[in-house]
PDB file of C-alpha atoms in Angstrom:
ATOM      1  CA  UNK A  19      90.425 114.255  37.939  1.00 45.00           C
ATOM      2  CA  UNK A  20      87.081 115.933  38.580  1.00 41.00           C
ATOM      3  CA  UNK A  21      85.605 114.322  35.473  1.00 44.00           C
ATOM      4  CA  UNK A  22      86.880 110.936  36.594  1.00 43.00           C
ATOM      5  CA  UNK A  23      85.344 111.426  40.042  1.00 43.00           C
ATOM      6  CA  UNK A  24      82.026 112.438  38.541  1.00 41.00           C
ATOM      7  CA  UNK A  25      82.025 109.363  36.344  1.00 45.00           C
ATOM      8  CA  UNK A  26      82.873 107.078  39.262  1.00 42.00           C
ATOM      9  CA  UNK A  27      80.185 108.635  41.446  1.00 41.00           C
ATOM     10  CA  UNK A  28      77.434 107.523  39.095  1.00 42.00           C
ATOM     11  CA  UNK A  29      76.380 103.886  38.985  1.00 42.00           C
ATOM     12  CA  UNK A  30      76.327 102.018  35.702  1.00 45.00           C
ATOM     13  CA  UNK A  31      73.128 102.946  33.927  1.00 48.00           C
ATOM     14  CA  UNK A  32      70.790 100.491  32.326  1.00 53.00           C
ATOM     15  CA  UNK A  33      70.226  96.819  32.916  1.00 70.00           C
ATOM     16  CA  UNK A  34      72.234  95.288  35.719  1.00 82.00           C
ATOM     17  CA  UNK A  35      74.576  92.433  34.891  1.00 93.00           C
ATOM     18  CA  UNK A  36      73.090  89.160  36.104  1.00 96.00           C
ATOM     19  CA  UNK A  37      75.246  86.568  37.828  1.00 96.00           C
ATOM     20  CA  UNK A  38      74.774  84.215  34.864  1.00 96.00           C
ATOM     21  CA  UNK A  39      75.880  86.900  32.392  1.00 97.00           C
ATOM     22  CA  UNK A  40      78.826  87.766  34.626  1.00 97.00           C
ATOM     23  CA  UNK A  41      80.032  84.162  34.911  1.00 97.00           C
ATOM     24  CA  UNK A  42      79.695  83.627  31.153  1.00 98.00           C
ATOM     25  CA  UNK A  43      81.766  86.719  30.372  1.00 98.00           C
ATOM     26  CA  UNK A  44      84.268  85.788  33.082  1.00 98.00           C
ATOM     27  CA  UNK A  45      84.597  82.259  31.654  1.00 98.00           C
ATOM     28  CA  UNK A  46      85.572  83.672  28.256  1.00 98.00           C
ATOM     29  CA  UNK A  47      88.087  86.048  29.840  1.00 98.00           C
ATOM     30  CA  UNK A  48      89.571  83.223  31.915  1.00 98.00           C
ATOM     31  CA  UNK A  49      90.184  81.257  28.709  1.00 98.00           C
ATOM     32  CA  UNK A  50      92.135  84.241  27.393  1.00 98.00           C
ATOM     33  CA  UNK A  51      94.062  84.573  30.665  1.00 98.00           C
ATOM     34  CA  UNK A  52      95.178  80.953  30.313  1.00 98.00           C
ATOM     35  CA  UNK A  53      96.408  81.800  26.805  1.00 98.00           C
ATOM     36  CA  UNK A  54      98.216  84.808  28.273  1.00 98.00           C
ATOM     37  CA  UNK A  55      99.784  82.571  30.920  1.00 98.00           C
ATOM     38  CA  UNK A  56     101.071  80.129  28.307  1.00 98.00           C
ATOM     39  CA  UNK A  57     102.490  83.000  26.255  1.00 98.00           C
ATOM     40  CA  UNK A  58     104.222  84.542  29.279  1.00 98.00           C
ATOM     41  CA  UNK A  59     105.845  81.212  30.189  1.00 98.00           C
ATOM     42  CA  UNK A  60     106.783  80.348  26.603  1.00 98.00           C
ATOM     43  CA  UNK A  61     108.291  83.741  25.787  1.00 98.00           C
ATOM     44  CA  UNK A  62     109.807  84.492  29.199  1.00 98.00           C
ATOM     45  CA  UNK A  63     107.837  87.724  29.408  1.00 98.00           C
ATOM     46  CA  UNK A  64     107.610  89.720  32.636  1.00 98.00           C
ATOM     47  CA  UNK A  65     104.352  91.390  33.692  1.00 98.00           C
ATOM     48  CA  UNK A  66     103.719  93.526  36.781  1.00 98.00           C
ATOM     49  CA  UNK A  67     100.205  94.701  37.648  1.00 98.00           C
ATOM     50  CA  UNK A  68      99.671  97.247  40.428  1.00 98.00           C
ATOM     51  CA  UNK A  69      96.267  97.591  42.112  1.00 98.00           C
ATOM     52  CA  UNK A  70      95.522 100.696  44.144  1.00 98.00           C
ATOM     53  CA  UNK A  71      92.346 102.457  45.236  1.00 96.00           C
ATOM     54  CA  UNK A  72      90.235 103.519  48.155  1.00 93.00           C
ATOM     55  CA  UNK A  73      89.287 101.184  50.998  1.00 91.00           C
ATOM     56  CA  UNK A  74      86.325  99.067  49.914  1.00 92.00           C
ATOM     57  CA  UNK A  75      86.916  99.731  46.224  1.00 95.00           C
ATOM     58  CA  UNK A  76      87.094  96.007  45.417  1.00 95.00           C
ATOM     59  CA  UNK A  77      90.783  95.424  44.765  1.00 96.00           C
ATOM     60  CA  UNK A  78      90.730  92.000  46.406  1.00 95.00           C
ATOM     61  CA  UNK A  79      87.731  90.823  44.404  1.00 96.00           C
ATOM     62  CA  UNK A  80      89.252  92.041  41.145  1.00 98.00           C
ATOM     63  CA  UNK A  81      92.524  90.260  41.904  1.00 98.00           C
ATOM     64  CA  UNK A  82      90.674  87.061  42.833  1.00 98.00           C
ATOM     65  CA  UNK A  83      88.708  87.149  39.567  1.00 98.00           C
ATOM     66  CA  UNK A  84      91.945  87.739  37.665  1.00 98.00           C
ATOM     67  CA  UNK A  85      93.803  84.828  39.254  1.00 98.00           C
ATOM     68  CA  UNK A  86      91.212  82.154  40.081  1.00 97.00           C
ATOM     69  CA  UNK A  87      91.804  80.058  36.940  1.00 98.00           C
ATOM     70  CA  UNK A  88      95.544  80.474  36.391  1.00 98.00           C
ATOM     71  CA  UNK A  89      98.581  78.988  38.097  1.00 98.00           C
ATOM     72  CA  UNK A  90      99.755  80.675  41.331  1.00 98.00           C
ATOM     73  CA  UNK A  91     103.286  79.736  40.285  1.00 97.00           C
ATOM     74  CA  UNK A  92     102.959  82.056  37.284  1.00 98.00           C
ATOM     75  CA  UNK A  93     100.495  84.640  38.617  1.00 98.00           C
ATOM     76  CA  UNK A  94     101.950  85.643  41.994  1.00 98.00           C
ATOM     77  CA  UNK A  95      99.975  87.976  44.270  1.00 98.00           C
ATOM     78  CA  UNK A  96     102.054  90.198  46.564  1.00 98.00           C
ATOM     79  CA  UNK A  97     100.406  91.832  49.584  1.00 96.00           C
ATOM     80  CA  UNK A  98     103.191  92.941  51.901  1.00 96.00           C
ATOM     81  CA  UNK A  99     102.598  93.484  55.637  1.00 93.00           C
ATOM     82  CA  UNK A 100     103.704  96.587  57.502  1.00 90.00           C
ATOM     83  CA  UNK A 101     107.467  97.139  57.153  1.00 92.00           C
ATOM     84  CA  UNK A 102     109.865  95.853  59.803  1.00 93.00           C
ATOM     85  CA  UNK A 103     112.190  98.212  61.625  1.00 94.00           C
ATOM     86  CA  UNK A 104     114.980  97.182  59.267  1.00 95.00           C
ATOM     87  CA  UNK A 105     112.822  97.791  56.211  1.00 94.00           C
ATOM     88  CA  UNK A 106     111.856 101.213  57.532  1.00 91.00           C
ATOM     89  CA  UNK A 107     115.528 102.192  57.374  1.00 93.00           C
ATOM     90  CA  UNK A 108     115.897 101.096  53.746  1.00 93.00           C
ATOM     91  CA  UNK A 109     115.370 103.075  50.577  1.00 93.00           C
ATOM     92  CA  UNK A 110     111.569 103.195  50.393  1.00 94.00           C
ATOM     93  CA  UNK A 111     110.944 101.028  47.307  1.00 95.00           C
ATOM     94  CA  UNK A 112     113.686  98.569  48.243  1.00 96.00           C
ATOM     95  CA  UNK A 113     111.440  95.979  49.888  1.00 96.00           C
ATOM     96  CA  UNK A 114     109.208  95.831  46.816  1.00 97.00           C
ATOM     97  CA  UNK A 115     111.949  95.296  44.245  1.00 97.00           C
ATOM     98  CA  UNK A 116     112.719  91.625  45.115  1.00 97.00           C
ATOM     99  CA  UNK A 117     109.093  90.785  44.268  1.00 98.00           C
ATOM    100  CA  UNK A 118     109.207  92.146  40.718  1.00 98.00           C
ATOM    101  CA  UNK A 119     108.649  89.452  38.075  1.00 98.00           C
ATOM    102  CA  UNK A 120     111.341  87.245  36.653  1.00 98.00           C
ATOM    103  CA  UNK A 121     111.013  85.712  33.191  1.00 98.00           C
ATOM    104  CA  UNK A 122     107.763  83.793  32.791  1.00 98.00           C
ATOM    105  CA  UNK A 123     105.953  85.488  35.686  1.00 98.00           C
ATOM    106  CA  UNK A 124     103.007  87.808  36.258  1.00 98.00           C
ATOM    107  CA  UNK A 125     103.267  89.630  39.578  1.00 98.00           C
ATOM    108  CA  UNK A 126     100.204  91.370  40.997  1.00 98.00           C
ATOM    109  CA  UNK A 127     100.649  93.915  43.789  1.00 98.00           C
ATOM    110  CA  UNK A 128      97.657  94.240  46.126  1.00 97.00           C
ATOM    111  CA  UNK A 129      98.770  97.706  47.137  1.00 95.00           C
ATOM    112  CA  UNK A 130     102.342  98.594  46.393  1.00 97.00           C
ATOM    113  CA  UNK A 131     105.044 101.215  46.715  1.00 97.00           C
ATOM    114  CA  UNK A 132     102.213 103.699  46.240  1.00 97.00           C
ATOM    115  CA  UNK A 133     101.393 103.288  49.941  1.00 96.00           C
ATOM    116  CA  UNK A 134     103.758 106.212  50.466  1.00 96.00           C
ATOM    117  CA  UNK A 135     101.669 108.412  48.191  1.00 96.00           C
ATOM    118  CA  UNK A 136      98.410 107.353  49.853  1.00 95.00           C
ATOM    119  CA  UNK A 137      97.895 105.912  53.315  1.00 94.00           C
ATOM    120  CA  UNK A 138     101.331 106.869  54.652  1.00 94.00           C
ATOM    121  CA  UNK A 139     100.940 110.478  53.582  1.00 96.00           C
ATOM    122  CA  UNK A 140      97.321 110.833  54.706  1.00 95.00           C
ATOM    123  CA  UNK A 141      97.754 109.060  58.049  1.00 93.00           C
ATOM    124  CA  UNK A 142     101.025 110.787  58.925  1.00 93.00           C
ATOM    125  CA  UNK A 143     103.359 107.789  58.643  1.00 92.00           C
ATOM    126  CA  UNK A 144     105.624 109.917  56.495  1.00 94.00           C
ATOM    127  CA  UNK A 145     106.021 113.670  56.112  1.00 94.00           C
ATOM    128  CA  UNK A 146     104.727 115.662  53.167  1.00 95.00           C
ATOM    129  CA  UNK A 147     108.359 116.269  52.237  1.00 96.00           C
ATOM    130  CA  UNK A 148     108.981 112.505  52.178  1.00 96.00           C
ATOM    131  CA  UNK A 149     105.934 111.971  49.963  1.00 96.00           C
ATOM    132  CA  UNK A 150     106.906 114.763  47.572  1.00 97.00           C
ATOM    133  CA  UNK A 151     110.449 113.409  47.262  1.00 97.00           C
ATOM    134  CA  UNK A 152     109.069 109.914  46.647  1.00 96.00           C
ATOM    135  CA  UNK A 153     106.720 111.116  43.898  1.00 97.00           C
ATOM    136  CA  UNK A 154     109.526 113.064  42.260  1.00 97.00           C
ATOM    137  CA  UNK A 155     111.831 110.039  42.117  1.00 97.00           C
ATOM    138  CA  UNK A 156     109.279 107.335  41.325  1.00 97.00           C
ATOM    139  CA  UNK A 157     108.894 107.981  37.567  1.00 98.00           C
ATOM    140  CA  UNK A 158     112.627 107.303  37.206  1.00 97.00           C
ATOM    141  CA  UNK A 159     112.281 104.053  39.142  1.00 97.00           C
ATOM    142  CA  UNK A 160     109.327 102.941  37.031  1.00 98.00           C
ATOM    143  CA  UNK A 161     111.185 103.873  33.858  1.00 98.00           C
ATOM    144  CA  UNK A 162     114.028 101.606  34.963  1.00 98.00           C
ATOM    145  CA  UNK A 163     111.537  98.798  35.662  1.00 98.00           C
ATOM    146  CA  UNK A 164     109.935  99.145  32.218  1.00 98.00           C
ATOM    147  CA  UNK A 165     113.269  99.467  30.426  1.00 98.00           C
ATOM    148  CA  UNK A 166     114.369  96.206  32.081  1.00 98.00           C
ATOM    149  CA  UNK A 167     111.651  94.480  30.046  1.00 98.00           C
ATOM    150  CA  UNK A 168     108.754  94.483  32.503  1.00 98.00           C
ATOM    151  CA  UNK A 169     105.244  95.225  31.225  1.00 98.00           C
ATOM    152  CA  UNK A 170     103.976  97.534  34.003  1.00 98.00           C
ATOM    153  CA  UNK A 171     100.220  98.088  34.336  1.00 98.00           C
ATOM    154  CA  UNK A 172      98.741 100.326  37.045  1.00 98.00           C
ATOM    155  CA  UNK A 173      95.059 100.361  38.054  1.00 98.00           C
ATOM    156  CA  UNK A 174      93.262 102.710  40.402  1.00 98.00           C
ATOM    157  CA  UNK A 175      89.809 101.532  41.523  1.00 98.00           C
ATOM    158  CA  UNK A 176      87.530 104.461  42.262  1.00 97.00           C
ATOM    159  CA  UNK A 177      84.358 104.038  44.317  1.00 96.00           C
ATOM    160  CA  UNK A 178      81.768 106.655  45.291  1.00 96.00           C
ATOM    161  CA  UNK A 179      81.470 107.826  48.920  1.00 95.00           C
ATOM    162  CA  UNK A 180      78.004 106.270  49.187  1.00 96.00           C
ATOM    163  CA  UNK A 181      79.097 102.887  47.863  1.00 96.00           C
ATOM    164  CA  UNK A 182      82.196 102.860  50.063  1.00 94.00           C
ATOM    165  CA  UNK A 183      79.997 103.516  53.100  1.00 94.00           C
ATOM    166  CA  UNK A 184      77.637 100.705  52.127  1.00 94.00           C
ATOM    167  CA  UNK A 185      80.473  98.227  51.696  1.00 93.00           C
ATOM    168  CA  UNK A 186      82.270  99.129  54.911  1.00 92.00           C
ATOM    169  CA  UNK A 187      79.022  98.937  56.887  1.00 91.00           C
ATOM    170  CA  UNK A 188      78.370  95.514  55.366  1.00 91.00           C
ATOM    171  CA  UNK A 189      81.693  94.302  56.739  1.00 90.00           C
ATOM    172  CA  UNK A 190      80.559  95.115  60.268  1.00 89.00           C
ATOM    173  CA  UNK A 191      77.636  92.681  60.062  1.00 88.00           C
ATOM    174  CA  UNK A 192      79.126  89.938  57.872  1.00 91.00           C
ATOM    175  CA  UNK A 193      81.124  87.316  59.746  1.00 90.00           C
ATOM    176  CA  UNK A 194      82.998  86.487  56.543  1.00 91.00           C
ATOM    177  CA  UNK A 195      84.229  90.046  56.100  1.00 89.00           C
ATOM    178  CA  UNK A 196      84.861  91.432  59.588  1.00 88.00           C
ATOM    179  CA  UNK A 197      88.585  90.778  59.201  1.00 87.00           C
ATOM    180  CA  UNK A 198      88.637  93.287  56.326  1.00 84.00           C
ATOM    181  CA  UNK A 199      87.590  96.167  58.588  1.00 84.00           C
ATOM    182  CA  UNK A 200      90.704  97.322  60.448  1.00 84.00           C
ATOM    183  CA  UNK A 201      91.327 100.225  62.801  1.00 84.00           C
ATOM    184  CA  UNK A 202      93.212 101.872  59.939  1.00 84.00           C
ATOM    185  CA  UNK A 203      90.138 101.561  57.694  1.00 82.00           C
ATOM    186  CA  UNK A 204      88.030 103.323  60.299  1.00 85.00           C
ATOM    187  CA  UNK A 205      90.536 106.144  60.703  1.00 85.00           C
ATOM    188  CA  UNK A 206      90.904 106.470  56.942  1.00 87.00           C
ATOM    189  CA  UNK A 207      87.145 106.518  56.337  1.00 90.00           C
ATOM    190  CA  UNK A 208      86.744 110.019  57.781  1.00 92.00           C
ATOM    191  CA  UNK A 209      89.505 111.443  55.559  1.00 94.00           C
ATOM    192  CA  UNK A 210      87.881 111.068  52.160  1.00 95.00           C
ATOM    193  CA  UNK A 211      89.089 114.402  50.802  1.00 96.00           C
ATOM    194  CA  UNK A 212      92.592 114.040  52.204  1.00 96.00           C
ATOM    195  CA  UNK A 213      92.786 110.833  50.191  1.00 96.00           C
ATOM    196  CA  UNK A 214      91.382 112.653  47.168  1.00 96.00           C
ATOM    197  CA  UNK A 215      94.134 115.272  47.398  1.00 97.00           C
ATOM    198  CA  UNK A 216      96.791 112.583  47.844  1.00 97.00           C
ATOM    199  CA  UNK A 217      95.411 110.656  44.848  1.00 97.00           C
ATOM    200  CA  UNK A 218      95.424 113.782  42.688  1.00 98.00           C
ATOM    201  CA  UNK A 219      99.045 114.547  43.574  1.00 97.00           C
ATOM    202  CA  UNK A 220     100.004 110.939  42.872  1.00 98.00           C
ATOM    203  CA  UNK A 221      98.387 110.999  39.442  1.00 98.00           C
ATOM    204  CA  UNK A 222      99.954 114.310  38.523  1.00 98.00           C
ATOM    205  CA  UNK A 223     103.423 113.013  39.356  1.00 98.00           C
ATOM    206  CA  UNK A 224     103.274 109.382  38.184  1.00 98.00           C
ATOM    207  CA  UNK A 225     100.765 109.160  35.318  1.00 98.00           C
ATOM    208  CA  UNK A 226     103.542 109.078  32.740  1.00 98.00           C
ATOM    209  CA  UNK A 227     103.801 107.949  29.159  1.00 97.00           C
ATOM    210  CA  UNK A 228     105.940 104.992  30.137  1.00 96.00           C
ATOM    211  CA  UNK A 229     103.822 103.914  33.131  1.00 98.00           C
ATOM    212  CA  UNK A 230     100.318 105.342  32.879  1.00 98.00           C
ATOM    213  CA  UNK A 231      97.381 104.864  35.243  1.00 98.00           C
ATOM    214  CA  UNK A 232      94.034 103.372  34.291  1.00 98.00           C
ATOM    215  CA  UNK A 233      91.073 104.380  36.452  1.00 98.00           C
ATOM    216  CA  UNK A 234      88.290 101.821  36.875  1.00 98.00           C
ATOM    217  CA  UNK A 235      84.812 102.712  38.108  1.00 96.00           C
ATOM    218  CA  UNK A 236      84.258 100.072  40.800  1.00 96.00           C
ATOM    219  CA  UNK A 237      80.730 100.925  41.973  1.00 97.00           C
ATOM    220  CA  UNK A 238      79.577  97.744  40.198  1.00 97.00           C
ATOM    221  CA  UNK A 239      81.833  94.888  41.334  1.00 96.00           C
ATOM    222  CA  UNK A 240      80.942  92.496  38.539  1.00 97.00           C
ATOM    223  CA  UNK A 241      81.477  95.015  35.783  1.00 97.00           C
ATOM    224  CA  UNK A 242      84.746  96.369  37.148  1.00 98.00           C
ATOM    225  CA  UNK A 243      86.247  92.878  37.354  1.00 98.00           C
ATOM    226  CA  UNK A 244      85.338  92.159  33.744  1.00 98.00           C
ATOM    227  CA  UNK A 245      86.519  95.580  32.604  1.00 98.00           C
ATOM    228  CA  UNK A 246      89.888  95.292  34.316  1.00 98.00           C
ATOM    229  CA  UNK A 247      90.613  91.784  33.036  1.00 98.00           C
ATOM    230  CA  UNK A 248      89.605  92.857  29.540  1.00 98.00           C
ATOM    231  CA  UNK A 249      91.891  95.879  29.778  1.00 98.00           C
ATOM    232  CA  UNK A 250      94.818  93.781  30.999  1.00 98.00           C
ATOM    233  CA  UNK A 251      94.387  91.429  28.050  1.00 98.00           C
ATOM    234  CA  UNK A 252      94.163  94.339  25.615  1.00 98.00           C
ATOM    235  CA  UNK A 253      97.400  95.915  26.830  1.00 98.00           C
ATOM    236  CA  UNK A 254      99.645  92.850  26.616  1.00 98.00           C
ATOM    237  CA  UNK A 255     100.624  91.680  23.104  1.00 97.00           C
ATOM    238  CA  UNK A 256     100.155  87.991  23.822  1.00 98.00           C
ATOM    239  CA  UNK A 257      99.537  85.358  21.189  1.00 97.00           C
ATOM    240  CA  UNK A 258      97.934  81.924  21.318  1.00 97.00           C
ATOM    241  CA  UNK A 259     100.590  79.269  21.801  1.00 96.00           C
ATOM    242  CA  UNK A 260      99.770  76.094  19.796  1.00 94.00           C
ATOM    243  CA  UNK A 261      98.954  73.163  22.064  1.00 91.00           C
ATOM    244  CA  UNK A 262      99.506  69.471  21.458  1.00 91.00           C
ATOM    245  CA  UNK A 263      96.335  67.446  21.181  1.00 93.00           C
ATOM    246  CA  UNK A 264      95.755  65.763  24.526  1.00 93.00           C
ATOM    247  CA  UNK A 265      94.415  62.211  24.767  1.00 95.00           C
ATOM    248  CA  UNK A 266      94.214  60.337  28.045  1.00 95.00           C
ATOM    249  CA  UNK A 267      96.333  57.164  28.009  1.00 95.00           C
ATOM    250  CA  UNK A 268      94.859  53.821  28.929  1.00 95.00           C
ATOM    251  CA  UNK A 269      94.820  53.130  32.639  1.00 95.00           C
ATOM    252  CA  UNK A 270      96.910  50.148  33.761  1.00 95.00           C
ATOM    253  CA  UNK A 271      95.253  46.871  34.706  1.00 95.00           C
ATOM    254  CA  UNK A 272      95.022  46.004  38.419  1.00 95.00           C
ATOM    255  CA  UNK A 273      97.470  43.118  38.047  1.00 94.00           C
ATOM    256  CA  UNK A 274      96.254  41.487  41.247  1.00 94.00           C
ATOM    257  CA  UNK A 275      95.833  44.690  43.309  1.00 96.00           C
ATOM    258  CA  UNK A 276      92.957  44.658  45.819  1.00 94.00           C
ATOM    259  CA  UNK A 277      91.702  47.507  47.980  1.00 94.00           C
ATOM    260  CA  UNK A 278      93.040  47.039  51.516  1.00 95.00           C
ATOM    261  CA  UNK A 279      90.775  46.351  54.456  1.00 95.00           C
ATOM    262  CA  UNK A 280      92.070  49.429  56.265  1.00 96.00           C
ATOM    263  CA  UNK A 281      90.113  51.548  58.806  1.00 96.00           C
ATOM    264  CA  UNK A 282      90.333  54.784  56.869  1.00 96.00           C
ATOM    265  CA  UNK A 283      89.202  57.834  58.850  1.00 96.00           C
ATOM    266  CA  UNK A 284      86.797  59.420  56.411  1.00 96.00           C
ATOM    267  CA  UNK A 285      85.665  63.026  56.560  1.00 97.00           C
ATOM    268  CA  UNK A 286      82.114  63.188  57.907  1.00 97.00           C
ATOM    269  CA  UNK A 287      79.609  63.782  55.092  1.00 96.00           C
ATOM    270  CA  UNK A 288      77.624  66.582  56.721  1.00 97.00           C
ATOM    271  CA  UNK A 289      76.420  68.024  53.417  1.00 96.00           C
TER     272      UNK A 289
END
């Protein structure tokens, strides 16, 4: 993991990716994601994508880029709140299982059952013994998920300490982002190396042949979004589904219809 950390700590060298270049590349990837969507629906495939990573690593932005041009009825994003008292008494992964994909669905977890291996372990919401037992059992659970026909992809977004600090500080002063900075984020911020140890233990236990992890350097938000989408597309054996040629039909004639003289309440045109 040390090599991975060293790679993530360095910013992408060379020319930065301009917004125009980013949007052009993203456009092409979105076209492919639409093809993937049609293939998933047509074939009844089941895809589950797990996003994990440090606070401020850019999971939300990557998920937004992945889903902004596809149907939310096919690409479902799951971001569960804190467990209820009833859910706390259940088998740990139980509350996540109902959200796994059915035929023709892509389910994206914005954080997942891996909370137990990360924030819960570091912040003391579960004991080390609980976390160790969870990590020991999880490969069997994920094997069962994969053997049920689910394509399971797992991504860890890694950001450098300096970039994380910059992003979290930016949230303090940006009225659009203040909601992203929670008390838990502040408590977690000081425990960088506790999270590193928890991450290392998680990888050692759950980076398996049947459900491997992919680590994405997220110091450059534009590049990581493109890289992740490209990787997703490369790891799913989708094919282009032939489409019927679409031609707009002729619009009907008014046949005596006239716009009503009704006092519509229009939205004020302030812009």
